[in-house]
Amino acid sequence: MRIASWNVNSAKARLDHITGWLKADNADILMMQEIKSQDENFPHDAFTDLGWHIAVHGQKSYNGVAIASRFPIDDVMNGLPGDDADEQARYIEATINGVRIGNIYLPNGNPAPGPKFDYKLSWMARLYDRAVELLATEMPVVLGGDYNVLPQDVDCYDPAAWVGDALTHDDSRAAFFKILHAGYMDALRALHPSGVHYTYWDYQAGAWQRDNGLRIDHLLLSPEAGDRLTDVGIDRAPRGLEKPSDHTPIWCQLRD
DNA sequence: ATGCCCCCGTCCCGGGGA
């Protein structure tokens, strides 16, 4: 089973790219972030017409996450537990084919310090708590999405230029590695311990043409999922299309 | 040092993105 994550930067603006990518048999499950759509305006039919299932947790204009799947989607949970006052649509979780899928759109957090950075760190603390709860279920768990964290300097085209940014901040990195230390595996680094593997290139300043990228989209696997990991990759092709998202898909293959 | 670009919305600017 192939599980992918893609920050699409608007489901409606990117609909042809998304359906084209699914039709090319690139994945069985796709986690999408930044759908920028309310549930009622989401293009559900574009997925169901292909025979796919779809679960959506959206809001107006900003944020929003969705899961598309070839298999039925069960036990859907909208929102990350831990703060009933949080109205930003950044998390959806569901069970698909026996795997618990957590789809994450983690706050950017800039500028740091400030209230937006505080929100990022509090969100990451809630994510840690949920991640630990999920480990206790002993299900295979995949926590995938746009983490807005550059784990190491090698994951940034110019680390010196990003010092002090919320994506490279020591507190952001510490919160990310705290989840790994609890028992999750960074799928990309599990199979490619070193080397440059970007998932995002800014629209500005010719970042794509210069390969000035970042690795901020991650697939974190519980031990039960990690034991089944056979392959992982980043598909750069969608970033090269006309009117692309600024992110491109990352995927992992789990043996059946 | 700053902006470049892109998306959204009771919309032609401003907020947000990273």
XYZ file of N, CA, C and O in Angstrom, chain A residues 6-180:
700
model
N 0.733 15.547 0.329
C 0.987 16.637 -0.630
C 0.265 17.887 -0.148
O -0.969 17.880 -0.027
N 1.019 18.929 0.138
C 0.416 20.243 0.376
C 0.092 20.819 -0.999
O 0.993 21.198 -1.744
N -1.222 20.874 -1.314
C -1.632 21.202 -2.681
C -1.822 22.705 -2.897
O -1.969 23.144 -4.032
N -1.833 23.503 -1.816
C -2.047 24.959 -1.925
C -3.291 25.278 -2.750
O -3.189 25.863 -3.826
N -4.424 24.897 -2.220
C -5.771 25.054 -2.796
C -6.200 23.834 -3.612
O -5.628 23.548 -4.682
N -7.206 23.133 -3.109
C -7.717 21.945 -3.810
C -8.358 22.326 -5.137
O -8.213 21.615 -6.136
N -9.048 23.459 -5.147
C -9.758 23.846 -6.373
C -8.777 24.320 -7.446
O -8.885 23.944 -8.605
N -7.797 25.134 -7.051
C -6.822 25.625 -8.029
C -5.947 24.489 -8.560
O -5.389 24.593 -9.654
N -5.788 23.438 -7.767
C -4.865 22.348 -8.135
C -5.601 21.076 -8.533
O -4.993 20.001 -8.667
N -6.915 21.145 -8.749
C -7.711 19.924 -8.900
C -7.216 19.044 -10.042
O -7.105 17.824 -9.888
N -6.886 19.636 -11.183
C -6.431 18.827 -12.316
C -5.086 18.154 -12.014
O -4.850 17.026 -12.435
N -4.221 18.859 -11.293
C -2.943 18.243 -10.924
C -3.170 17.057 -9.988
O -2.526 16.019 -10.125
N -4.086 17.236 -9.043
C -4.327 16.187 -8.041
C -4.943 14.949 -8.700
O -4.444 13.828 -8.532
N -6.018 15.149 -9.457
C -6.679 13.992 -10.072
C -5.757 13.336 -11.102
O -5.739 12.107 -11.230
N -4.985 14.124 -11.816
C -4.031 13.553 -12.770
C -2.998 12.686 -12.067
O -2.632 11.605 -12.559
N -2.547 13.146 -10.912
C -1.530 12.399 -10.154
C -2.121 11.092 -9.623
O -1.470 10.050 -9.657
N -3.361 11.141 -9.168
C -4.007 9.923 -8.670
C -4.271 8.939 -9.814
O -4.056 7.730 -9.664
N -4.719 9.456 -10.939
C -5.017 8.574 -12.087
C -3.762 7.879 -12.597
O -3.837 6.807 -13.187
N -2.595 8.486 -12.371
C -1.330 7.882 -12.820
C -0.852 6.794 -11.871
O 0.289 6.315 -12.005
N -1.701 6.428 -10.902
C -1.428 5.283 -10.020
C -0.216 5.530 -9.126
O 0.606 4.643 -8.910
N -0.108 6.748 -8.621
C 1.020 7.092 -7.770
C 0.821 6.731 -6.300
O 1.795 6.706 -5.547
N -0.435 6.514 -5.881
C -0.692 6.257 -4.460
C -2.046 5.573 -4.281
O -2.908 5.630 -5.161
N -2.200 4.925 -3.117
C -3.495 4.368 -2.715
C -4.200 5.267 -1.717
O -5.421 5.217 -1.578
N -3.404 6.061 -0.994
C -3.941 7.022 -0.023
C -3.173 8.330 -0.221
O -1.946 8.319 -0.307
N -3.905 9.430 -0.301
C -3.256 10.742 -0.421
C -3.768 11.674 0.670
O -4.962 11.975 0.742
N -2.840 12.126 1.516
C -3.144 13.172 2.500
C -2.866 14.516 1.853
O -1.764 14.727 1.335
N -3.858 15.402 1.896
C -3.687 16.735 1.307
C -3.779 17.803 2.389
O -4.594 17.699 3.306
N -2.947 18.842 2.244
C -2.992 19.980 3.160
C -3.207 21.266 2.374
O -2.953 21.315 1.179
N -3.642 22.281 3.109
C -3.955 23.596 2.518
C -4.952 23.470 1.362
O -4.730 24.018 0.277
N -6.044 22.791 1.627
C -7.090 22.686 0.598
C -7.823 24.019 0.429
O -8.440 24.258 -0.597
N -7.754 24.896 1.436
C -8.322 26.255 1.344
C -9.774 26.236 0.889
O -10.159 27.007 0.006
N -10.558 25.363 1.486
C -11.956 25.217 1.080
C -12.791 24.791 2.272
O -12.340 24.018 3.112
N -14.004 25.301 2.311
C -14.973 24.772 3.260
C -15.419 23.385 2.795
O -15.358 23.063 1.617
N -15.933 22.589 3.739
C -16.354 21.230 3.398
C -17.367 21.243 2.257
O -17.290 20.441 1.321
N -18.335 22.189 2.329
C -19.441 22.162 1.352
C -19.001 22.591 -0.043
O -19.683 22.300 -1.013
N -17.884 23.292 -0.139
C -17.403 23.733 -1.450
C -16.288 22.851 -2.009
O -15.789 23.102 -3.109
N -15.884 21.849 -1.244
C -14.796 20.974 -1.690
C -15.265 20.145 -2.893
O -16.402 19.684 -2.921
N -14.394 19.940 -3.877
C -14.790 19.173 -5.076
C -14.831 17.658 -4.839
O -14.059 16.897 -5.438
N -15.760 17.230 -3.972
C -15.878 15.803 -3.642
C -16.039 14.938 -4.891
O -15.447 13.857 -5.005
N -16.875 15.402 -5.837
C -17.220 14.564 -7.000
C -15.997 14.203 -7.838
O -15.968 13.137 -8.463
N -15.020 15.102 -7.865
C -13.829 14.819 -8.670
C -13.122 13.561 -8.174
O -12.461 12.861 -8.955
N -13.268 13.243 -6.883
C -12.641 12.052 -6.307
C -13.576 10.847 -6.397
O -13.152 9.759 -6.818
N -14.836 11.029 -6.036
C -15.767 9.890 -6.063
C -16.009 9.426 -7.499
O -16.216 8.230 -7.730
N -15.956 10.345 -8.468
C -16.116 9.946 -9.869
C -14.993 9.018 -10.325
O -15.165 8.236 -11.265
N -13.835 9.125 -9.668
C -12.709 8.230 -9.984
C -12.788 6.920 -9.210
O -11.912 6.063 -9.349
N -13.810 6.801 -8.345
C -13.931 5.611 -7.516
C -13.175 5.711 -6.204
O -13.005 4.717 -5.497
N -12.699 6.935 -5.859
C -11.969 7.140 -4.617
C -12.916 7.593 -3.511
O -13.962 8.191 -3.773
N -12.509 7.323 -2.279
C -13.204 7.839 -1.106
C -12.514 9.125 -0.676
O -11.320 9.307 -0.935
N -13.273 9.988 0.031
C -12.696 11.277 0.415
C -13.251 11.704 1.773
O -14.443 11.567 2.036
N -12.360 12.178 2.639
C -12.765 12.747 3.937
C -12.146 14.141 4.034
O -10.948 14.304 3.775
N -12.966 15.121 4.407
C -12.545 16.524 4.353
C -12.764 17.200 5.699
O -13.809 17.045 6.327
N -11.758 17.964 6.128
C -11.896 18.855 7.284
C -11.389 20.220 6.848
O -10.177 20.473 6.848
N -12.326 21.076 6.430
C -11.931 22.345 5.846
C -12.413 23.552 6.627
O -13.080 23.443 7.654
N -12.031 24.730 6.128
C -12.528 26.002 6.629
C -12.402 27.005 5.494
O -11.762 26.721 4.468
N -12.977 28.163 5.662
C -12.941 29.168 4.605
C -11.531 29.747 4.416
O -10.868 30.074 5.390
N -11.115 29.833 3.175
C -9.907 30.581 2.761
C -8.568 29.950 3.114
O -7.643 29.975 2.303
N -8.444 29.486 4.344
C -7.117 29.087 4.823
C -7.105 27.641 5.315
O -8.151 27.062 5.623
N -5.895 27.096 5.392
C -5.691 25.787 6.019
C -6.556 24.719 5.343
O -6.818 24.781 4.162
N -7.021 23.754 6.115
C -7.874 22.704 5.573
C -7.076 21.480 5.158
O -6.004 21.592 4.549
N -7.589 20.290 5.541
C -6.920 19.026 5.234
C -7.953 18.025 4.721
O -9.136 18.125 5.045
N -7.484 17.059 3.929
C -8.384 16.042 3.391
C -7.587 14.773 3.125
O -6.369 14.820 2.906
N -8.297 13.649 3.160
C -7.688 12.356 2.848
C -8.469 11.721 1.707
O -9.688 11.552 1.810
N -7.777 11.368 0.636
C -8.370 10.614 -0.464
C -7.817 9.197 -0.422
O -6.630 8.995 -0.116
N -8.675 8.210 -0.722
C -8.250 6.818 -0.577
C -8.980 5.911 -1.561
O -10.168 6.091 -1.819
N -8.246 4.915 -2.062
C -8.896 3.876 -2.866
C -9.770 2.976 -1.988
O -10.682 2.335 -2.493
N -9.445 2.911 -0.706
C -10.135 2.024 0.235
C -11.104 2.840 1.084
O -10.930 4.051 1.249
N -12.106 2.197 1.664
C -13.023 2.926 2.549
C -12.288 3.606 3.696
O -11.264 3.114 4.185
N -12.822 4.748 4.127
C -12.236 5.563 5.197
C -13.144 5.449 6.414
O -14.311 5.817 6.353
N -12.583 4.949 7.525
C -13.392 4.691 8.721
C -12.907 5.514 9.911
O -11.753 5.942 9.957
N -13.798 5.672 10.887
C -13.455 6.277 12.183
C -12.726 7.601 12.019
O -11.639 7.809 12.563
N -13.335 8.510 11.279
C -12.725 9.817 11.008
C -12.792 10.706 12.248
O -13.816 10.768 12.932
N -11.689 11.374 12.542
C -11.641 12.350 13.630
C -11.147 13.678 13.059
O -10.030 13.766 12.537
N -11.975 14.709 13.178
C -11.603 16.043 12.695
C -11.008 16.859 13.832
O -11.619 17.005 14.890
N -9.831 17.410 13.603
C -9.205 18.285 14.586
C -8.276 17.536 15.518
O -8.493 16.366 15.823
N -7.236 18.248 15.966
C -6.268 17.687 16.905
C -6.763 17.901 18.320
O -7.081 19.041 18.692
N -6.840 16.843 19.132
C -7.343 17.007 20.500
C -6.449 17.935 21.329
O -5.289 18.167 20.994
N -7.027 18.457 22.412
C -6.211 19.194 23.378
C -6.511 20.667 23.507
O -5.973 21.318 24.393
N -7.331 21.221 22.587
C -7.686 22.640 22.700
C -8.995 22.889 21.950
O -8.995 23.081 20.738
N -10.089 22.900 22.690
C -11.402 23.074 22.071
C -11.571 24.458 21.448
O -12.450 24.661 20.605
N -10.723 25.404 21.837
C -10.839 26.767 21.302
C -10.111 26.924 19.965
O -10.257 27.946 19.301
N -9.339 25.920 19.572
C -8.582 25.997 18.316
C -9.530 25.738 17.151
O -10.032 24.630 16.983
N -9.746 26.757 16.310
C -10.696 26.626 15.200
C -10.007 26.433 13.849
O -10.675 26.397 12.817
N -8.676 26.325 13.845
C -7.970 26.156 12.575
C -7.985 24.685 12.156
O -7.627 23.802 12.927
N -8.405 24.453 10.895
C -8.549 23.088 10.372
C -7.205 22.580 9.884
O -6.813 22.794 8.737
N -6.489 21.912 10.802
C -5.119 21.488 10.502
C -4.867 20.004 10.755
O -3.721 19.546 10.640
N -5.898 19.239 11.070
C -5.656 17.828 11.396
C -6.890 16.995 11.106
O -8.015 17.382 11.475
N -6.689 15.868 10.439
C -7.751 14.877 10.263
C -7.119 13.494 10.363
O -6.001 13.286 9.877
N -7.824 12.611 11.047
C -7.287 11.282 11.326
C -8.346 10.252 10.948
O -9.538 10.493 11.151
N -7.926 9.120 10.419
C -8.880 8.088 10.024
C -8.173 6.744 9.911
O -6.938 6.684 9.835
N -8.964 5.672 9.915
C -8.429 4.325 9.728
C -8.740 3.848 8.315
O -9.889 3.921 7.872
N -7.702 3.404 7.618
C -7.841 2.935 6.243
C -7.052 1.643 6.100
O -5.834 1.623 6.320
N -7.769 0.570 5.745
C -7.088 -0.709 5.514
C -6.239 -1.127 6.721
O -5.140 -1.653 6.556
N -6.733 -0.838 7.920
C -6.026 -1.249 9.129
C -4.915 -0.320 9.574
O -4.262 -0.586 10.587
N -4.685 0.751 8.826
C -3.643 1.709 9.189
C -4.296 2.996 9.676
O -5.222 3.510 9.049
N -3.832 3.518 10.817
C -4.316 4.802 11.318
C -3.518 5.912 10.642
O -2.278 5.952 10.756
N -4.231 6.776 9.947
C -3.619 7.846 9.163
C -3.889 9.173 9.869
O -5.048 9.538 10.084
N -2.837 9.899 10.232
C -2.981 11.245 10.784
C -2.407 12.239 9.791
O -1.220 12.182 9.456
N -3.268 13.143 9.325
C -2.894 14.101 8.284
C -2.703 15.474 8.916
O -3.627 16.043 9.496
N -1.484 16.023 8.774
C -1.030 17.170 9.569
C -0.724 18.382 8.705
O 0.017 18.274 7.726
N -1.301 19.512 9.068
C -0.827 20.793 8.521
C -0.399 21.657 9.699
O -1.182 22.364 10.317
N 0.886 21.569 10.004
C 1.420 22.195 11.217
C 1.608 23.692 10.991
O 2.027 24.108 9.918
N 1.293 24.516 11.988
C 1.434 25.963 11.816
C 2.859 26.370 11.432
O 3.831 25.801 11.916
N 2.945 27.386 10.590
C 4.242 27.920 10.169
C 5.004 28.500 11.361
O 6.171 28.207 11.578
N 4.362 29.388 12.117
C 4.966 29.883 13.355
C 5.760 31.162 13.262
O 6.236 31.665 14.284
N 5.932 31.716 12.056
C 6.644 32.994 11.955
C 5.708 34.166 12.220
O 4.511 34.070 11.905
N 6.223 35.264 12.753
C 7.601 35.431 13.214
C 7.835 34.830 14.595
O 6.918 34.757 15.415
N 9.082 34.421 14.821
C 9.498 33.886 16.106
C 10.526 34.812 16.745
O 11.483 35.190 16.066
N 10.331 35.205 17.995
C 9.209 34.810 18.860
C 7.956 35.611 18.551
O 8.007 36.580 17.794
N 6.845 35.188 19.170
C 5.578 35.878 18.981
C 4.423 34.918 19.175
O 4.626 33.714 19.370
N 3.194 35.428 19.115
C 2.022 34.573 19.363
C 1.878 33.445 18.344
O 1.422 32.354 18.697
N 2.273 33.690 17.109
C 2.161 32.625 16.107
C 3.149 31.497 16.390
O 2.852 30.321 16.148
N 4.328 31.865 16.903
C 5.304 30.829 17.271
C 4.839 30.069 18.510
O 4.986 28.842 18.588
N 4.236 30.791 19.457
C 3.679 30.121 20.639
C 2.615 29.102 20.224
O 2.535 27.998 20.778
N 1.778 29.507 19.237
C 0.730 28.602 18.750
C 1.344 27.360 18.103
O 0.878 26.233 18.327
N 2.410 27.572 17.335
C 3.091 26.427 16.713
C 3.575 25.437 17.772
O 3.332 24.230 17.659
N 4.239 25.951 18.799
C 4.811 25.055 19.820
C 3.709 24.373 20.627
O 3.837 23.193 20.987
N 2.626 25.085 20.915
C 1.530 24.449 21.655
C 0.863 23.383 20.780
O 0.458 22.325 21.286
N 0.762 23.653 19.496
C 0.187 22.663 18.565
C 1.076 21.418 18.520
O 0.582 20.278 18.515
N 2.373 21.612 18.500
C 3.312 20.479 18.475
C 3.261 19.677 19.768
O 3.417 18.449 19.743
N 3.011 20.359 20.881
C 2.864 19.643 22.159
C 1.608 18.773 22.128
O 1.608 17.631 22.624
N 0.538 19.312 21.547
C -0.694 18.516 21.405
C -0.464 17.347 20.452
O -0.967 16.239 20.670
N 0.290 17.579 19.375
C 0.578 16.500 18.424
C 1.387 15.392 19.100
O 1.127 14.200 18.866
N 2.342 15.798 19.938
C 3.124 14.793 20.671
C 2.211 13.921 21.536
O 2.311 12.684 21.533
N 1.293 14.572 22.256
C 0.387 13.812 23.124
C -0.442 12.821 22.299
O -0.646 11.669 22.706
N -0.947 13.274 21.157
C -1.752 12.391 20.310
C -0.892 11.267 19.740
O -1.333 10.106 19.669
N 0.330 11.597 19.344
C 1.229 10.585 18.782
C 1.505 9.479 19.799
O 1.537 8.292 19.450
N 1.686 9.856 21.064
C 1.938 8.868 22.116
C 0.688 8.010 22.350
O 0.786 6.787 22.522
N -0.474 8.650 22.353
C -1.727 7.885 22.479
C -1.841 6.839 21.376
O -2.258 5.702 21.620
N -1.498 7.234 20.166
C -1.627 6.317 19.025
C -0.635 5.158 19.129
O -0.953 4.033 18.737
N 0.556 5.419 19.674
C 1.521 4.332 19.862
C 0.939 3.243 20.752
O 1.154 2.049 20.525
N 0.177 3.662 21.752
C -0.384 2.713 22.715
C -1.419 1.788 22.073
O -1.700 0.716 22.596
N -1.979 2.200 20.950
C -2.958 1.339 20.277
C -2.299 0.149 19.584
O -2.970 -0.818 19.233
N -0.974 0.262 19.353
C -0.209 -0.768 18.652
C -0.717 -1.021 17.241
O -0.476 -2.073 16.652
N -1.451 -0.045 16.707
C -1.809 -0.079 15.291
C -0.629 0.429 14.471
O 0.195 1.186 14.985
N -0.540 0.050 13.198
C 0.349 0.797 12.320
C -0.184 2.219 12.138
O -1.362 2.403 11.839
N 0.670 3.206 12.400
C 0.269 4.614 12.345
C 1.192 5.360 11.384
O 2.415 5.197 11.444
N 0.601 6.172 10.528
C 1.373 7.067 9.667
C 0.905 8.494 9.935
O -0.254 8.830 9.689
N 1.804 9.299 10.511
C 1.537 10.722 10.736
C 2.257 11.494 9.638
O 3.479 11.673 9.681
N 1.487 11.923 8.642
C 2.104 12.553 7.479
C 1.585 13.953 7.272
O 0.495 14.299 7.719
N 2.399 14.753 6.587
C 1.912 16.076 6.238
C 3.000 17.126 6.142
O 4.197 16.821 6.105
N 2.519 18.361 6.136
C 3.391 19.538 6.094
C 3.683 19.929 7.533
O 2.847 20.532 8.194
N 4.890 19.566 8.001
C 5.266 19.814 9.393
C 5.826 21.218 9.598
O 5.991 21.651 10.750
N 6.170 21.898 8.526
C 6.791 23.213 8.655
C 7.965 23.207 9.627
O 8.173 24.153 10.401
N 8.731 22.108 9.567
C 9.957 21.982 10.362
C 11.056 21.429 9.452
O 10.842 20.431 8.759
N 12.206 22.089 9.471
C 13.412 21.617 8.795
C 14.231 20.867 9.830
O 14.906 21.495 10.647
N 14.191 19.529 9.823
C 14.806 18.786 10.928
C 16.293 19.071 11.107
O 16.775 19.209 12.226
N 17.031 19.143 9.986
C 18.474 19.348 10.071
C 18.898 20.372 9.020
O 18.171 20.627 8.053
N 20.100 20.915 9.186
C 20.588 21.913 8.235
C 20.626 21.372 6.802
O 20.420 22.117 5.837
N 20.893 20.061 6.648
C 20.978 19.477 5.305
C 19.628 19.551 4.580
O 19.570 19.438 3.357
N 18.575 19.791 5.330
C 17.238 19.858 4.750
C 16.879 21.253 4.242
O 15.728 21.492 3.864
N 17.871 22.155 4.212
C 17.651 23.537 3.784
C 18.755 23.951 2.811
O 19.929 23.669 3.053
N 18.389 24.617 1.725
C 19.367 24.993 0.694
C 20.373 26.009 1.216
O 21.484 26.115 0.681
N 19.983 26.801 2.227
C 20.884 27.830 2.757
C 20.614 28.008 4.253
O 19.942 28.962 4.645
N 21.129 27.102 5.068
C 20.801 27.141 6.501
C 21.136 28.475 7.162
O 20.406 28.923 8.047
N 22.211 29.107 6.715
C 22.620 30.365 7.354
C 21.548 31.439 7.187
O 21.346 32.272 8.078
N 20.855 31.415 6.041
C 19.822 32.421 5.784
C 18.562 32.159 6.596
O 17.698 33.036 6.691
N 18.444 30.965 7.159
C 17.208 30.579 7.860
C 17.375 30.541 9.373
O 16.461 30.117 10.085
N 18.531 30.976 9.858
C 18.736 31.015 11.309
C 17.701 31.962 11.928
O 17.485 33.073 11.424
N 17.060 31.509 12.985
C 16.069 32.328 13.666
C 14.670 32.172 13.123
O 13.709 32.641 13.740
N 14.517 31.512 11.966
C 13.192 31.282 11.395
C 12.475 30.189 12.197
O 13.095 29.288 12.765
N 11.137 30.272 12.201
C 10.351 29.291 12.959
C 10.524 27.873 12.428
O 10.301 26.907 13.148
N 10.941 27.727 11.163
C 11.092 26.381 10.576
C 12.370 25.686 11.034
O 12.453 24.454 10.997
N 13.376 26.483 11.406
C 14.649 25.908 11.844
C 14.913 26.134 13.330
O 15.936 25.691 13.842
N 14.016 26.827 13.997
C 14.206 27.194 15.410
C 14.477 25.943 16.261
O 13.878 24.883 16.031
N 15.380 26.088 17.216
C 15.728 24.953 18.079
C 14.497 24.343 18.750
O 14.406 23.122 18.912
N 13.548 25.197 19.157
C 12.356 24.685 19.833
C 11.480 23.876 18.869
O 10.871 22.871 19.268
N 11.407 24.300 17.600
C 10.641 23.542 16.596
C 11.302 22.188 16.350
O 10.629 21.149 16.293
N 12.624 22.218 16.196
C 13.349 20.966 15.956
C 13.237 20.034 17.156
O 13.043 18.821 16.997
N 13.342 20.582 18.348
C 13.258 19.749 19.557
C 11.890 19.084 19.650
O 11.782 17.899 20.006
N 10.831 19.837 19.313
C 9.480 19.266 19.378
C 9.293 18.182 18.323
O 8.597 17.188 18.553
N 9.918 18.362 17.165
C 9.855 17.342 16.114
C 10.583 16.072 16.554
O 10.039 14.959 16.468
N 11.798 16.234 17.048
C 12.578 15.057 17.444
C 12.005 14.385 18.692
O 12.198 13.184 18.892
N 11.274 15.144 19.488
C 10.616 14.524 20.647
C 9.617 13.457 20.194
O 9.488 12.404 20.824
N 8.937 13.723 19.070
C 8.000 12.732 18.529
C 8.764 11.508 18.015
O 8.365 10.365 18.252
N 9.888 11.751 17.348
C 10.697 10.611 16.883
C 11.217 9.788 18.066
O 11.167 8.552 18.042
